[in-house]
Coordinates of C-alpha atoms in Angstrom, one line a residue:
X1 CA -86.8 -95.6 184.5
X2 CA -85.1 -98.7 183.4
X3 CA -81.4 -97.5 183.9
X4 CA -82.3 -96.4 187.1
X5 CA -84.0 -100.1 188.2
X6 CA -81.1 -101.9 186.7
X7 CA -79.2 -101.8 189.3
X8 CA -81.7 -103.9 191.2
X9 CA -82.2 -107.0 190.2
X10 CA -85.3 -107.8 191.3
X11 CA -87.1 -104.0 190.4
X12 CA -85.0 -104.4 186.8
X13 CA -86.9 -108.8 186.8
X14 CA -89.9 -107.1 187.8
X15 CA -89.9 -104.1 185.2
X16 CA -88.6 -107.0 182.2
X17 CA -91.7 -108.8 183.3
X18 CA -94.1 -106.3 182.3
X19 CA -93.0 -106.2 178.9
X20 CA -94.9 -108.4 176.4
X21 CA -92.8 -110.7 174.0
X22 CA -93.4 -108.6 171.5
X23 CA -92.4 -104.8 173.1
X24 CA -89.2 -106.8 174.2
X25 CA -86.9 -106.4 171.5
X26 CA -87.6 -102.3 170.8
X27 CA -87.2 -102.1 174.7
X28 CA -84.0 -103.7 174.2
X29 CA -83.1 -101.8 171.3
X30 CA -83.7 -98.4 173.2
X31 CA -82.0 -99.4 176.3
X32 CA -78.4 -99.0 173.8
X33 CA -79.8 -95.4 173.8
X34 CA -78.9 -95.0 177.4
X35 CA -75.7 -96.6 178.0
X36 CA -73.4 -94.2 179.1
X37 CA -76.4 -93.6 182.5
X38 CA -76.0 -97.3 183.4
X39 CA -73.5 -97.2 186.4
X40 CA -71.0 -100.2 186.8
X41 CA -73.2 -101.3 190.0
X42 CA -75.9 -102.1 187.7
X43 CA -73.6 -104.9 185.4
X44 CA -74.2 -108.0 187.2
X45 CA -77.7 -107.2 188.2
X46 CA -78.5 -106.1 184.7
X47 CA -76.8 -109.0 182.9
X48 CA -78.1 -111.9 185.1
X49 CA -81.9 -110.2 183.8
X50 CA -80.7 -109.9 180.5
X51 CA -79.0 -113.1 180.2
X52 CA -82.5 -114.9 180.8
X53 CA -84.6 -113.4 178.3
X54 CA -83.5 -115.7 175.0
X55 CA -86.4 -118.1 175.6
X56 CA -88.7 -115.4 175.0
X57 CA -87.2 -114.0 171.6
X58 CA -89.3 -114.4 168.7
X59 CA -88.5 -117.2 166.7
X60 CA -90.0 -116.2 163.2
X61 CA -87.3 -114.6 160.8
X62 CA -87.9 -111.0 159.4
X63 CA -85.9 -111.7 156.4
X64 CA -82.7 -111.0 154.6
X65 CA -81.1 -108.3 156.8
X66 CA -82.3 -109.7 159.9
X67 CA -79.7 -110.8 162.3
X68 CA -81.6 -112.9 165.0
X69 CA -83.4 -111.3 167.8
X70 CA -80.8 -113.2 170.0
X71 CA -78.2 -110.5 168.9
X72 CA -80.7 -107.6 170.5
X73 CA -79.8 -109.2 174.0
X74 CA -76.2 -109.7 173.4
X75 CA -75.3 -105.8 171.7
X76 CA -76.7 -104.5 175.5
X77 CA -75.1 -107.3 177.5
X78 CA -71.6 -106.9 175.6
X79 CA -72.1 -103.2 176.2
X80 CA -72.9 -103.3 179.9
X81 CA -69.7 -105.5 180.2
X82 CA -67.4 -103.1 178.4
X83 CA -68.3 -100.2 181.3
X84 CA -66.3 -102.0 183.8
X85 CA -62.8 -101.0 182.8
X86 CA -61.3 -103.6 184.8
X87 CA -60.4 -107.4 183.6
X88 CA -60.1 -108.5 186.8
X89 CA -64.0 -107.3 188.0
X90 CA -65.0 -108.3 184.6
X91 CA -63.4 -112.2 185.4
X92 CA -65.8 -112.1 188.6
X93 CA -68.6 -110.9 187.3
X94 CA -68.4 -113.6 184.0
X95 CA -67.9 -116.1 187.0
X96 CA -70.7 -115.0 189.0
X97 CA -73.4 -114.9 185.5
X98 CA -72.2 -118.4 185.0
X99 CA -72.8 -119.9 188.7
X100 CA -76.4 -118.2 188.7
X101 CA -78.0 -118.1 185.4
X102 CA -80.1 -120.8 185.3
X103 CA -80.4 -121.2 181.5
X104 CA -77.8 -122.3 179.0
X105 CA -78.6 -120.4 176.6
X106 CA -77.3 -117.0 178.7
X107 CA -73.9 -118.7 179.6
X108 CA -73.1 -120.0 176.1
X109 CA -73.9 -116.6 174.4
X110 CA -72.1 -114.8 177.6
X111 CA -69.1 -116.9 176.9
X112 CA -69.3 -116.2 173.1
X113 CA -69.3 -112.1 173.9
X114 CA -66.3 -112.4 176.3
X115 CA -64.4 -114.3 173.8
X116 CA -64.3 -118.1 174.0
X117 CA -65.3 -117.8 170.3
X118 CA -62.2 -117.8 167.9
X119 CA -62.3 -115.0 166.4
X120 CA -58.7 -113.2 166.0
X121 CA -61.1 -109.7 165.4
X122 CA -62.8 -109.9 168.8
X123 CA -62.5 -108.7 171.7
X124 CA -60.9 -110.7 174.5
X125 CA -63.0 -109.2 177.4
X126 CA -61.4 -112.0 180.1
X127 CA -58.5 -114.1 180.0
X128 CA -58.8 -117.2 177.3
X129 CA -57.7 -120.1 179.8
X130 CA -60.4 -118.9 182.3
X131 CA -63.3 -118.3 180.0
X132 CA -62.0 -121.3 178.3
X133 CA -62.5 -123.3 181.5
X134 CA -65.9 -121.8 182.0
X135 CA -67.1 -123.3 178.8
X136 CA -66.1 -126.6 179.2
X137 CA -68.3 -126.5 182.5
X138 CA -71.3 -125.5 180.7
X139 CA -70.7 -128.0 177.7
X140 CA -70.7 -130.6 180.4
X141 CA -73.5 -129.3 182.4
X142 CA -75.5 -129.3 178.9
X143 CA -74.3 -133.2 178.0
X144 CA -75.8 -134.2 181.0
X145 CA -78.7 -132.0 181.3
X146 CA -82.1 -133.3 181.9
X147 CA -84.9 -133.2 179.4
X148 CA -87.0 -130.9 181.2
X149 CA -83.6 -128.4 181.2
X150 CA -83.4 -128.4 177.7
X151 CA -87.0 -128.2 176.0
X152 CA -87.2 -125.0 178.3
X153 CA -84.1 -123.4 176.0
X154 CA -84.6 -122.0 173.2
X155 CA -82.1 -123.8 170.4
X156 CA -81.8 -127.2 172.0
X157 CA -80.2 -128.7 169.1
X158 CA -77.9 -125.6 168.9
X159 CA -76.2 -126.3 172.8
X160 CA -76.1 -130.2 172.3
X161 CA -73.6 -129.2 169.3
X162 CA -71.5 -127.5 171.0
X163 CA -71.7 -129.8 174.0
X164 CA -70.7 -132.6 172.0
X165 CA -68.1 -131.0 170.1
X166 CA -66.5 -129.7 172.9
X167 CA -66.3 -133.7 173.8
X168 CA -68.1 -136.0 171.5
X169 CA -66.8 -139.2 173.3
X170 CA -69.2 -138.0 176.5
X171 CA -72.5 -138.8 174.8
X172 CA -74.0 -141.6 177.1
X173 CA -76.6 -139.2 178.3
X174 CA -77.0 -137.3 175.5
X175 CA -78.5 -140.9 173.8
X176 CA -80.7 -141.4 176.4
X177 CA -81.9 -137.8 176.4
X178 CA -82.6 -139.1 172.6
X179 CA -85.1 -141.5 173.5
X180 CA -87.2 -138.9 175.5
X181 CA -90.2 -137.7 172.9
X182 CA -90.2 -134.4 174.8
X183 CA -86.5 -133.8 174.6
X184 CA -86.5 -135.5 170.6
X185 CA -89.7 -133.4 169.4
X186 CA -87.7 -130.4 170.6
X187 CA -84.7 -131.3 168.8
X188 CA -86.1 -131.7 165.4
X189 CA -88.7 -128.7 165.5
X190 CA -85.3 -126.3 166.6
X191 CA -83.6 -127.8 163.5
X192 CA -86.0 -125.8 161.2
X193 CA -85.4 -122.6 159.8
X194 CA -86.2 -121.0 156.4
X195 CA -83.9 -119.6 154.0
X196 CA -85.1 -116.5 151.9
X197 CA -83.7 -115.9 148.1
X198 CA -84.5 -113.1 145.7
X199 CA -84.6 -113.2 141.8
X200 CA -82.3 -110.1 140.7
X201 CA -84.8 -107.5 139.0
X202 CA -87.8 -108.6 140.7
X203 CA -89.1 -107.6 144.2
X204 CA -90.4 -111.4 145.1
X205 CA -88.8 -113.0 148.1
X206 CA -89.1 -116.9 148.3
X207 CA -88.8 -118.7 151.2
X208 CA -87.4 -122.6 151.2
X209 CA -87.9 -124.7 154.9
X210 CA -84.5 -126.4 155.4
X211 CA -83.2 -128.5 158.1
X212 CA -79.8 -128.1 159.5
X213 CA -79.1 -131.2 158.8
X214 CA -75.4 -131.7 160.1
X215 CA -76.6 -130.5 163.6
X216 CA -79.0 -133.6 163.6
X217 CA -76.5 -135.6 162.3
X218 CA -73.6 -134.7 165.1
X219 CA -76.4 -135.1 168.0
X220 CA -78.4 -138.2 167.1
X221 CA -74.6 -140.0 166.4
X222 CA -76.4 -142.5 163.9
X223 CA -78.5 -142.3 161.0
X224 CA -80.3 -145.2 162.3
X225 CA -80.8 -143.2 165.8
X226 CA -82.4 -140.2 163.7
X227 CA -84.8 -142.1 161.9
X228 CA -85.7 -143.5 164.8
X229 CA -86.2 -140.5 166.4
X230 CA -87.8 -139.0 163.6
X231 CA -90.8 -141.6 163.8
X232 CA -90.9 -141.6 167.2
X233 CA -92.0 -137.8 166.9
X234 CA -94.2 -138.6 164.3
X235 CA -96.4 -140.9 167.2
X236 CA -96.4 -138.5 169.6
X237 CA -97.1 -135.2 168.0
X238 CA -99.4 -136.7 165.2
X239 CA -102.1 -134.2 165.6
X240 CA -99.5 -131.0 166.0
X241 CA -99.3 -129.3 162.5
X242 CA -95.8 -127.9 162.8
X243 CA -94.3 -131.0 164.4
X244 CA -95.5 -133.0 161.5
X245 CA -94.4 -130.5 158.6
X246 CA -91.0 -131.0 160.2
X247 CA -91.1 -135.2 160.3
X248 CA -92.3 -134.6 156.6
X249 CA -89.3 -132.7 156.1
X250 CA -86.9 -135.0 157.9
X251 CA -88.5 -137.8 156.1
X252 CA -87.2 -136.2 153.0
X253 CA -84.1 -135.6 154.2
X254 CA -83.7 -139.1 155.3
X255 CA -84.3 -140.4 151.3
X256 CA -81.8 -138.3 150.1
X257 CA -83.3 -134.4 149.2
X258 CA -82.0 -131.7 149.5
X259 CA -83.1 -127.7 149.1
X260 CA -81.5 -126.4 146.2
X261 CA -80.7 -123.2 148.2
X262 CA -80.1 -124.7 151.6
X263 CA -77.7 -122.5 153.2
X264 CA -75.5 -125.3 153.8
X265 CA -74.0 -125.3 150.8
X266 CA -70.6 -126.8 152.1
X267 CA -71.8 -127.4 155.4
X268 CA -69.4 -128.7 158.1
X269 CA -68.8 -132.2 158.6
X270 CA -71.0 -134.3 161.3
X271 CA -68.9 -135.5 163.8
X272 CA -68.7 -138.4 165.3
X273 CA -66.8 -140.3 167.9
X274 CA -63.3 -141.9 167.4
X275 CA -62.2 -145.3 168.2
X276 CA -59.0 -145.8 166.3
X277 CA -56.7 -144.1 168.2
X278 CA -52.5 -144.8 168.1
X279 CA -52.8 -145.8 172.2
X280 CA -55.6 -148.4 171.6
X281 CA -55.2 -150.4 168.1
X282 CA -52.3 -151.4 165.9
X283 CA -49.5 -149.7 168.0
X284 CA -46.5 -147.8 166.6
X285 CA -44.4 -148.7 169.5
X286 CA -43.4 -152.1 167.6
X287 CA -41.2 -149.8 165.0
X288 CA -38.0 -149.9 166.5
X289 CA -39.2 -150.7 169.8
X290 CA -40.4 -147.5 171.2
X291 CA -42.3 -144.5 170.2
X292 CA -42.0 -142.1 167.6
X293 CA -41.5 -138.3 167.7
X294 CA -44.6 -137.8 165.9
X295 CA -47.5 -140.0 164.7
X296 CA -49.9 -138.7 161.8
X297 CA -52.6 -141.7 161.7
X298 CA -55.4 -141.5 159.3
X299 CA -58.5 -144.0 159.3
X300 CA -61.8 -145.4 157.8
X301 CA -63.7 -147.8 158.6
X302 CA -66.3 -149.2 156.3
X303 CA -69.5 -150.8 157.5
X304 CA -69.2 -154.8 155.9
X305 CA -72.2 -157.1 155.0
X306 CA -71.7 -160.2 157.6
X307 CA -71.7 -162.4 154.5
X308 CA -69.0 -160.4 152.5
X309 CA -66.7 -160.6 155.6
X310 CA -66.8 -164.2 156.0
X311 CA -65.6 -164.9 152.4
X312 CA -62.9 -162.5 152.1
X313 CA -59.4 -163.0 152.7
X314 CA -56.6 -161.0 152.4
X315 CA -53.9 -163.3 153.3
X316 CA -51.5 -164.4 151.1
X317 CA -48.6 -163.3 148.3
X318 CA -51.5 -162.4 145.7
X319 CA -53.3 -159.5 148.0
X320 CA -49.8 -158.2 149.3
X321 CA -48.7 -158.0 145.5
X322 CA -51.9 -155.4 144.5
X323 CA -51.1 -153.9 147.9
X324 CA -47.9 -153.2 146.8
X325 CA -49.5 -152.2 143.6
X326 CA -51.8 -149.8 144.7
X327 CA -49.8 -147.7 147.7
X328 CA -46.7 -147.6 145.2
X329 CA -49.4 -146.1 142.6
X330 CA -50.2 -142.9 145.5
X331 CA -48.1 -140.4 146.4
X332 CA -47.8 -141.1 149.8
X333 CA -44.1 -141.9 150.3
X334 CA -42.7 -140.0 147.7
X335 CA -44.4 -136.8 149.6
X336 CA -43.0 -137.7 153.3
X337 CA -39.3 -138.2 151.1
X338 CA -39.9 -134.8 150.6
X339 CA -40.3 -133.3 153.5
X340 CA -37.4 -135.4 155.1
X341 CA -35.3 -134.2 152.1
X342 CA -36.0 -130.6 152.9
X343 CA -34.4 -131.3 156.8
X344 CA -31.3 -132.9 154.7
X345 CA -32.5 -136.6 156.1
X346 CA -31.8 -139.5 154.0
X347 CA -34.0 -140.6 151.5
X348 CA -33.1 -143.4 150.0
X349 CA -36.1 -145.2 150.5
X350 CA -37.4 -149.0 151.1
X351 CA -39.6 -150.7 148.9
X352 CA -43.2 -151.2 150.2
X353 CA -43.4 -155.1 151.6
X354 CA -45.2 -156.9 154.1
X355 CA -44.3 -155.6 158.0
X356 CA -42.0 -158.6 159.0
X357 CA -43.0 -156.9 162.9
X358 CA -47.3 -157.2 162.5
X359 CA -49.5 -160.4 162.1
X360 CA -50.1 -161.5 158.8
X361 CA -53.1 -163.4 158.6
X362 CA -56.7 -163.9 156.5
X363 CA -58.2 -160.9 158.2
X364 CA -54.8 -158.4 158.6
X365 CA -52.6 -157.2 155.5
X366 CA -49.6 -154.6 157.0
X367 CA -46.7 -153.2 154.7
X368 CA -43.7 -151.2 155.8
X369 CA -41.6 -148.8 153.9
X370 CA -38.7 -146.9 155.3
X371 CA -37.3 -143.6 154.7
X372 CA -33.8 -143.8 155.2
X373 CA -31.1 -146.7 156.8
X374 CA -33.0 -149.4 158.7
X375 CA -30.6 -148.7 161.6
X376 CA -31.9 -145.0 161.7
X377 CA -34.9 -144.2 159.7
X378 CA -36.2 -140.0 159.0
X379 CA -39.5 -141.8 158.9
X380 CA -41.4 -145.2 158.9
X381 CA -44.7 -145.7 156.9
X382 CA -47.2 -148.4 157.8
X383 CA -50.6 -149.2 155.7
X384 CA -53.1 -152.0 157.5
X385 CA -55.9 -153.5 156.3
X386 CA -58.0 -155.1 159.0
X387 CA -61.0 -157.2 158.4
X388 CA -63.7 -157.2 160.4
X389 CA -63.9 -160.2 162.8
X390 CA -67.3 -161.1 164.4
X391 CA -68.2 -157.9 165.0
X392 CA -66.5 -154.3 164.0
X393 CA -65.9 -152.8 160.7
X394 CA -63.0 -152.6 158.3
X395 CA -60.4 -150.6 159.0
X396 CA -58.1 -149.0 156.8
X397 CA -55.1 -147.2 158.5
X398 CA -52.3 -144.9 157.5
X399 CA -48.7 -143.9 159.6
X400 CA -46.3 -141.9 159.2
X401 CA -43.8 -142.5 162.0
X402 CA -42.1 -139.4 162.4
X403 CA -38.4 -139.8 163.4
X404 CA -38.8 -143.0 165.2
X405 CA -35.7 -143.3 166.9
X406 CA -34.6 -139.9 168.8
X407 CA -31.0 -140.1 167.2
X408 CA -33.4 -137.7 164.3
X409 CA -35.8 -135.4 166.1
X410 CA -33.1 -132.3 166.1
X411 CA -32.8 -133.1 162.6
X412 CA -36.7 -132.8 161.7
X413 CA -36.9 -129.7 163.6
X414 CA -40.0 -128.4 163.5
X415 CA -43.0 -129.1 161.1
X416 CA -45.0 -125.9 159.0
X417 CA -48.7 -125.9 159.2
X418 CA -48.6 -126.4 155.5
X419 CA -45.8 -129.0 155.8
X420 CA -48.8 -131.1 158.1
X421 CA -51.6 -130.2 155.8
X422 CA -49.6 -132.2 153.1
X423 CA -48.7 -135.2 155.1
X424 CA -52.5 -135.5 156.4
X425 CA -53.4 -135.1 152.8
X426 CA -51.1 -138.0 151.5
X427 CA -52.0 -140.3 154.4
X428 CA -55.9 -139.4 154.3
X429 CA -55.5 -140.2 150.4
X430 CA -54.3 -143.6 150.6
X431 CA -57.2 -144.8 153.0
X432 CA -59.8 -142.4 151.4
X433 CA -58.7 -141.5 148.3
X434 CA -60.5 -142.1 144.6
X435 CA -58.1 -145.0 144.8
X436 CA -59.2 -147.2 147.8
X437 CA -62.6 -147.8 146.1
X438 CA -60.6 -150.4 143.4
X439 CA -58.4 -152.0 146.4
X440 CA -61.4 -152.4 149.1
X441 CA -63.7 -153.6 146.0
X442 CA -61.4 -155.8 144.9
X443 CA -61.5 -157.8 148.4
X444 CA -65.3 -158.0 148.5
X445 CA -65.5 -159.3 144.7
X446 CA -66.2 -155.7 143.4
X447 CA -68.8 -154.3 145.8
X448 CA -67.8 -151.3 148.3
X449 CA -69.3 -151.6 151.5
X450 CA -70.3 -147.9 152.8
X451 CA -67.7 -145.9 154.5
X452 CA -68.8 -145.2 158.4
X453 CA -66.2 -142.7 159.6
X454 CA -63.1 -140.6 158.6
X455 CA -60.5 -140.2 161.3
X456 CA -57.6 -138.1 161.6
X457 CA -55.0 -138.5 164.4
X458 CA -52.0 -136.7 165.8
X459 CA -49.8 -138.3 168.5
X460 CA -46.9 -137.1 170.0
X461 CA -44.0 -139.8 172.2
X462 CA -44.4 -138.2 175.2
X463 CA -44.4 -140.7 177.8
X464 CA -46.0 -142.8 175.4
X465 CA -45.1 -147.0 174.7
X466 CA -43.7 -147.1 178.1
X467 CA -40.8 -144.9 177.1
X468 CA -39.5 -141.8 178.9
X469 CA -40.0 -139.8 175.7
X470 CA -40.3 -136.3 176.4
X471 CA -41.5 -134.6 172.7
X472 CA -45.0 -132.6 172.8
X473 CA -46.4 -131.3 169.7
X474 CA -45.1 -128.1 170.3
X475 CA -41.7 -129.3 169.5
X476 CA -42.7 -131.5 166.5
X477 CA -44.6 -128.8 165.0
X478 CA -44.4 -125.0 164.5
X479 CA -47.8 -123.7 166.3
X480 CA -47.1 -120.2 166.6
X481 CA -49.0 -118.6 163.9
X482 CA -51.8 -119.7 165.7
X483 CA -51.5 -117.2 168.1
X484 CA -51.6 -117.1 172.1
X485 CA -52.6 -120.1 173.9
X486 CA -55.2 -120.2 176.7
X487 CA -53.9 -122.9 178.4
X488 CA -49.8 -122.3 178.2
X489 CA -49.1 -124.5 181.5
X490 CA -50.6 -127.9 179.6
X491 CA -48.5 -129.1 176.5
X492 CA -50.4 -130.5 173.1
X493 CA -50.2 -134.3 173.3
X494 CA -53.0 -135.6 170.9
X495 CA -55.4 -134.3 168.4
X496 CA -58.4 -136.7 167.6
X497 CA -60.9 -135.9 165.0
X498 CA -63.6 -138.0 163.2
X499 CA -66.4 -137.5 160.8
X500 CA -69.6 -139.2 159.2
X501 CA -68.1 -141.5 156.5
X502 CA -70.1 -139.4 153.7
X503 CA -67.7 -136.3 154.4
X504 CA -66.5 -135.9 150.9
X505 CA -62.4 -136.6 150.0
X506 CA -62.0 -137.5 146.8
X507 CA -60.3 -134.5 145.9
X508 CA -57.6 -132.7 147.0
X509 CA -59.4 -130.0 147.6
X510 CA -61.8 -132.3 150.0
X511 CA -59.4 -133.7 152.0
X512 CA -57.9 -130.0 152.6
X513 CA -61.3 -128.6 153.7
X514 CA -61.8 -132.0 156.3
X515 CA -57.9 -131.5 157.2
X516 CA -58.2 -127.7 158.1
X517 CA -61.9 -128.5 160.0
X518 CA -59.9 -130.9 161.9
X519 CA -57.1 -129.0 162.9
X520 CA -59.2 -126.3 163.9
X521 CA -60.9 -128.2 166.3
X522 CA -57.3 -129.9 167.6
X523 CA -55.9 -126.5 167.5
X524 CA -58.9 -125.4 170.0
X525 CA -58.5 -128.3 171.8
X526 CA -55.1 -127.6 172.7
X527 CA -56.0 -123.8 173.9
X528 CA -55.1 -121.7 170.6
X529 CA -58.2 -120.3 170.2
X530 CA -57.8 -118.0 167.5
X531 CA -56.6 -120.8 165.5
X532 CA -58.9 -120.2 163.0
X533 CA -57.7 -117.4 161.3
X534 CA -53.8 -119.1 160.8
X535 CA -55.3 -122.0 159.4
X536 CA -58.8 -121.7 157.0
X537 CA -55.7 -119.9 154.4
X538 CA -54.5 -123.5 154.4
X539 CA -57.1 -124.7 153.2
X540 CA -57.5 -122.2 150.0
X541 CA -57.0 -123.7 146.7
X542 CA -53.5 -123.9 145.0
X543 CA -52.7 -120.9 142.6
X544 CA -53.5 -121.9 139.0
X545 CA -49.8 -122.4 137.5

């Protein structure tokens, strides 16, 4: 009887409707049964039903080998999709889901089954550049939703993730969504789950609450804003029992616990917004008076006690001389050497000394070293130390200036991924490595103020300083083992990632796992969305020799 109503939407609404909560999943479940009698006409009526029924999934886990009631409605929606044997008619009728279903729950999960998701093993039901397109709609729609749109979904905190990593700058409304006690109590209550562990030999299961933790983190921007947040849930919802468990939970969170089997065991970083970037601060257009092929920035910035700032002062022959010290004690320019060695570049590098072409001064430290003749560097370095002035934090910044002068780009070719992974590494080391503690302690008398982001930057000369410049980052670096692109008609400029300061890198190993998560998410960015697969190798340990 249902097969036969699907094709009508509102006899298939009407028959859903019927169903309790409960009966929904086994009806969904037995629907599969029946596939090959669902005629093509029925997909879009069918699917625009379907797509609406996550808010009524049970939310309670059945344990181990349960995979989510939400995957019940997407097995029969990814089933009903595959019956129409034309991409084309499958395009439209993706388009037409996403301009009526009301809920953004449906279109982010329809957009996951027809293969926005990078996954190299899925199937690409549409074309990537127009299912791409559709998800940045929705993302937008969903960072500026109102709060009445998103309590009625049913993972809140889930869609404001991807929202906001789709574009983490475009957060104004999402922070005042924040404020909203409706749209917060929401957010923290779908940010509980339970993980279940078993004791080998014995038949007991345990269950452990956890928070996903990095989720909060990404959406509320700010510890601060969280705790906030938290407390503010705490006052409205004081007499709801599972609201409070969950603000007794957060509290703990908040001083530092942890589950011991949180399933987050490395989880992924919590992003956050970047302000450093190569076109706003410390330019590298001053390096031979225009732009470089390639710029590979890394940044932190470090949170400073008012009263720290004002007594510190990092002007002078002293600071420059453990300057000197410290970035000839990494191996930052003996690894970009390296790599110009391996194009046959010259090599015979500079000694790290103050930039004679930046602004000295008691809040700004910059030293230069070149690779290669003055006249026509492979590469130029650059490490700043910027104080904070009356307001702002420390910075700490490294370039590399990639064949500065065009006279060298045929010469550096094309970067490898792995060739990149190792010059992010060695820049990311010298402004977050176990060494920076000694050199940014040493400037506020031995204490280190807390770091508030990591930032990791790619930047390419095209049109860039006022030069005619032409170089993308396809030509600077080999992307091809990242596969097809979605969007082949817009060239890779700029990649811009940053993180929560607390994202660990004081091991190699760290710095890799941040590096990879970043170019993932530039690599998506920039349309290669089955980037994944070419680069989490990358980010493997090294052999044991």
């Amino acid at each position: 009887m249902a097969v036969l109503a699907m094709a009508d939407e509102q006899r298939f609404r009407a028959l859903v409707d019927d169903l309790s909560d409960v009966d929904l999943e086994d009806f969904l479940a037995r629907l599969l049964a029946y596939e090959d009698n669902i005629a093509p006409a029925a997909v879009l009526p069918g699917c625009t039903v379907l797509l609406e029924l996550y808010p009524r999934l049970r939310t309670q886990s059945r344990g181990f080998l349960d995979l989510g009631p939400e995957f019940a409605v997407d097995r029969v929606v990814l089933r009903l999709l595959r019956r129409i044997g034309d991409e084309a008619e499958r395009t439209r009728i993706t388009q037409q889901l996403c301009g009526t279903i009301t809920g953004f729950t449906g279109r982010i999960r329809l957009l996951w089954l027809v293969g926005r998701r990078s996954n190299p093993d899925a199937e690409r039901l549409i074309p990537l550049a127009e299912s791409d397109l559709l998800y940045q709609q929705v993302c937008n729609q969903i960072r500026h939703a109102t709060s009445a749109q998103l309590v009625a979904e049913r993972d809140p905190l889930l869609l404001l993730t991807e929202a906001l990593a789709d574009d983490p700058a475009d957060r104004q409304d999402v922070d005042q969504l924040l404020l909203d006690d409706s749209a917060a109590t929401a957010l923290l209550l779908s940010a509980a789950n339970q993980v279940h562990s078993q004791t080998l030999g014995t038949a007991a299961i345990r269950s452990q609450p956890f928070l996903d933790w990095p989720a909060l983190r990404t959406v509320t921007g700010d510890d601060a804003v969280l705790a906030a947040m938290v407390e503010r849930v705490a006052a409205a919802r004081a007499v709801d029992v599972e609201a409070m468990a969950v603000v007794e939970l957060a509290r703990k969170y908040l001083a530092g616990w942890r589950p011991a089997d949180s399933p987050f065991s490395r989880p992924d970083p919590v992003i956050r917004q970047a302000h450093n970037s190569p076109g706003t601060i410390f330019s590298p257009s001053v390096i031979g008076g225009g732009w470089p092929a390639l710029l590979i920035r890394t940044v932190t910035t470090y949170e400073v006690d008012p009263a720290w700032a004002s007594q510190a002062d990092i002007s002078g022959a002293e600071f420059h001389r453990r300057l000197t010290e410290f970035l000839g004690g990494i191996p930052l320019a003996d690894r970009i050497c390296a790599l110009a060695d391996a194009c046959s570049l010259p090599t015979d590098a500079s000694a790290w000394g103050p930039d004679p072409d930046s602004q000295q001064s008691v809040g700004s430290a910059v030293q230069r070293l070149n690779v290669g003749p003055e006249s026509e560097p492979a590469a130029v370095l650059r490490y700043a130390v910027f104080l904070p002035g009356n307001h702002g934090a420390m910075k700490l910044i490294t370039d590399i200036a990639v064949s500065p002068r065009e006279t060298t780009d045929a010469k550096w070719g094309k970067l490898g991924l792995g060739e990149l992974r190792d010059a992010l590494d060695v820049a990311l080391d010298a402004v977050a490595g176990p060494a920076v503690d000694q050199l940014v302690g040493s400037i506020y008398g031995g204490e280190m103020p807390p770091r508030s982001t990591t930032e990791l930057y790619l930047e390419a000369g095209h049109g860039q300083g006022g030069t005619d410049r032409t170089s993308t980052l396809h030509d600077l670096i080999d992307l091809d083992p990242l596969g097809a692109r979605a969007r082949a008609d817009q060239p890779a400029l700029q990649g811009v990632f940053a993180v929560d300061g607390d994202a660990p890198t004081v091991t190699t190993q760290d710095r890799r796992d941040l590096i990879i998560h970043a170019l993932i998410r530039m690599a998506l960015g920039w349309g290669y969305l089955d980037a994944k697969a070419a680069l989490l190798p990358l980010g493997s340990p090294e052999p044991a020799s």
